[in-house]
C-alpha positions in Angstrom: -24.3 54.3 -18.8 -26.5 55.5 -22.0 -25.8 54.1 -25.5 -24.7 56.7 -26.9 -22.0 58.2 -24.4 -20.3 54.7 -24.4 -20.5 54.7 -27.8 -18.8 58.4 -28.2 -16.1 57.3 -25.6 -15.0 54.2 -27.6 -15.1 56.5 -30.9 -12.3 59.4 -28.7 -10.2 56.7 -27.9 -10.2 54.8 -30.8 -8.9 58.0 -32.5 -7.0 59.4 -30.2 -4.7 55.3 -30.1 -5.0 55.6 -33.8 -3.9 59.4 -33.7 -0.6 57.8 -32.1 -0.4 55.5 -33.7 0.5 57.3 -36.6 2.6 59.5 -34.5 5.2 57.4 -33.9 5.5 56.0 -36.4 6.3 58.8 -38.6 9.0 59.5 -36.3 10.1 55.5 -36.0 10.0 55.9 -40.2 12.9 58.5 -39.9 14.9 56.8 -37.0 14.1 53.4 -39.3 15.5 54.6 -42.5 19.3 56.1 -40.7 19.3 52.5 -39.1 18.8 53.2 -35.5 17.7 50.2 -33.1 14.6 52.1 -31.5 13.5 53.2 -34.9 9.7 52.6 -36.5 7.9 49.7 -33.7 9.4 51.0 -31.4 8.6 54.9 -31.4 5.0 53.3 -32.1 5.1 51.5 -28.9 5.8 54.8 -26.4 3.0 56.9 -28.2 0.6 54.5 -27.8 1.5 53.3 -25.0 1.3 56.9 -23.2 -1.5 57.5 -24.7 -3.1 55.0 -23.2 -1.9 55.9 -19.6 -3.3 58.7 -19.8 -6.9 57.2 -20.9 -6.8 55.7 -18.0 -6.9 58.4 -15.7 -8.7 60.5 -17.9 -11.6 58.2 -17.9 -11.2 56.5 -14.8 -14.5 57.4 -13.4 -15.8 55.0 -16.6 -13.7 53.2 -15.5 -14.3 52.5 -11.7 -18.1 53.6 -11.3 -18.5 52.3 -7.5 -15.4 53.0 -6.5 -15.4 55.8 -3.7 -15.3 59.2 -4.6 -12.3 60.1 -2.3 -10.5 57.1 -3.5 -10.6 58.8 -7.0 -8.5 62.1 -8.3 -8.3 63.1 -11.7 -4.5 64.3 -12.1 -3.3 63.1 -15.6 0.1 64.7 -14.8 0.7 62.3 -12.5 0.6 59.6 -15.2 2.3 61.2 -17.3 5.8 61.6 -14.8 4.7 57.6 -14.4 5.2 57.5 -17.9 8.4 59.7 -18.1 10.1 58.3 -15.5 10.0 54.4 -17.5 10.9 56.0 -20.8 13.9 57.4 -19.6 14.9 53.6 -18.8 13.9 52.6 -22.4 16.5 55.4 -23.7 18.9 55.3 -21.4 18.8 51.5 -22.9 20.0 53.0 -27.1 22.8 54.7 -25.6 26.2 53.7 -26.8 29.5 54.4 -25.6 32.2 52.5 -28.3 35.6 54.0 -26.2 35.2 58.1 -27.3 32.1 58.0 -28.6 28.4 58.1 -27.6 26.2 57.4 -30.0 21.8 56.9 -29.4 21.5 60.2 -27.3 19.1 61.3 -31.0 17.7 58.3 -29.7 17.0 58.8 -27.3 15.3 62.3 -27.4 13.5 60.9 -30.2 11.9 58.5 -27.2 11.5 60.9 -24.9 10.0 63.3 -27.0 7.4 60.7 -28.8 6.6 59.0 -25.1 5.3 63.5 -25.1 3.9 64.1 -27.8 1.7 60.2 -26.4 0.7 62.1 -23.3 -1.2 65.2 -25.3 -3.1 63.6 -27.8 -3.9 61.6 -24.9 -5.3 64.3 -23.1 -7.3 65.5 -26.4 -4.8 67.8 -26.9 -4.3 68.1 -30.4 -2.6 70.6 -32.4 0.4 70.6 -29.7 0.2 67.1 -30.9 0.6 67.7 -34.2 3.3 70.5 -33.7 5.5 68.4 -31.7 5.1 65.9 -34.6 6.4 69.0 -37.2 9.3 70.0 -34.7 10.5 66.7 -34.1 10.3 65.1 -37.7 11.8 68.6 -37.9 14.7 68.5 -36.0 15.3 65.1 -37.0 15.4 65.4 -40.2 15.1 68.7 -41.4 19.0 70.1 -38.7 20.3 66.7 -40.0 21.0 68.6 -43.5 21.3 72.4 -41.5 24.1 70.2 -38.7 25.7 68.9 -42.2 26.4 72.4 -43.8 27.5 73.7 -40.7 30.6 74.8 -39.9 31.6 72.9 -37.0 34.5 71.7 -35.1 35.5 67.4 -35.7 37.2 65.5 -33.1 39.3 62.4 -33.1 41.5 60.8 -30.5 43.9 59.6 -32.4 47.0 57.1 -31.2 50.4 56.3 -32.5 52.6 52.9 -31.4 56.2 53.3 -32.8 59.4 51.0 -31.9 61.1 52.4 -29.3 64.2 52.7 -31.4 62.3 54.5 -34.1 59.7 56.0 -33.0 58.9 60.3 -34.3 59.7 63.0 -32.4 56.6 64.7 -31.3 56.9 67.9 -33.0 57.8 65.8 -36.7 53.5 64.0 -35.8 52.5 67.4 -35.3 53.5 68.9 -38.6 52.9 65.6 -40.0 49.9 65.7 -38.4 49.1 69.4 -38.9 49.7 69.2 -42.4 46.5 67.6 -42.9 45.1 70.8 -41.2 44.0 69.5 -38.3 45.4 71.2 -34.9 46.7 68.7 -32.6 46.1 68.6 -28.3 48.0 67.9 -25.7 49.8 64.9 -25.9 49.6 61.3 -23.8 52.4 59.3 -23.5 53.2 55.8 -22.5 56.1 52.3 -22.7 53.6 49.7 -23.6 55.2 45.8 -24.3 58.2 46.4 -21.6 59.3 49.1 -22.7 59.7 48.1 -26.2 56.6 50.2 -27.8 55.9 53.8 -27.2 52.7 55.2 -27.7 51.5 59.2 -28.2 47.8 59.5 -27.5 46.3 63.1 -27.8 43.0 65.5 -29.4 42.9 66.4 -32.9 40.3 68.5 -34.5 39.6 69.6 -38.0 36.6 71.0 -39.9 36.8 68.6 -42.6 36.1 64.7 -41.0 38.0 64.3 -44.9 41.2 65.1 -43.5 40.8 62.4 -40.6 41.0 60.0 -43.8 43.5 61.7 -45.8 45.5 62.2 -42.1 45.4 57.8 -42.4 46.8 57.4 -45.1 49.8 59.1 -44.9 50.0 57.6 -42.0 49.6 54.4 -43.1 52.3 55.1 -45.5 54.8 55.6 -43.0 57.4 53.3 -41.6 58.0 55.0 -38.5 54.2 54.0 -37.5 53.8 50.4 -36.0 50.4 50.8 -35.8 48.1 54.3 -35.6 44.1 54.6 -34.5 41.8 57.3 -35.1 38.3 56.9 -33.2 36.6 59.7 -34.3 34.8 61.1 -31.0 30.9 62.5 -32.2 28.0 61.2 -31.8 
């Protein structure tokens, strides 16, 4: 190799890895700021690893100069497919299901796109990488505000338990729910504790999440209700 060529390759490799470090760090910082389990360091490692693996594919001619030509095929897309398969396992690890709530989907998606950004940096497609970082930050930060002001329905699972001899009728319970600007869904019924406890369970929805808190305050003051639970079902 000519010394000049080697120096140029080292500069290119170092520049791409540094860019991937910054790209992953910027996205990861937003996730860490909001207390997500896969945050700053995770996104840096994902982006840098994707870039490094693509560099192996791009520069394989230089890494294996004495290998037979028929054994070397430059196809970065195959390496990218392998990277995304591995990222699927990492993304699945940050998704948590807590009863009726699924959390971590946004963080899993941010890990996925961070890997893609690392791939395009490894290929030297810097303009696409820059746009990818900008769009990702926009989706995570700016669209968070847009989502908060959008008129959306908030769903929750409402569970109420009564003594069997002293229970509210379904109509009475629905009137209490509707009084807080909450729409009740179709309920299910259950007897527990050898028939001593009667339970209603239903999905409720409202435009304002604060209504769920007001409903909880009302239910806590009702002597007939032995136990109740309100479990939001959003991400």
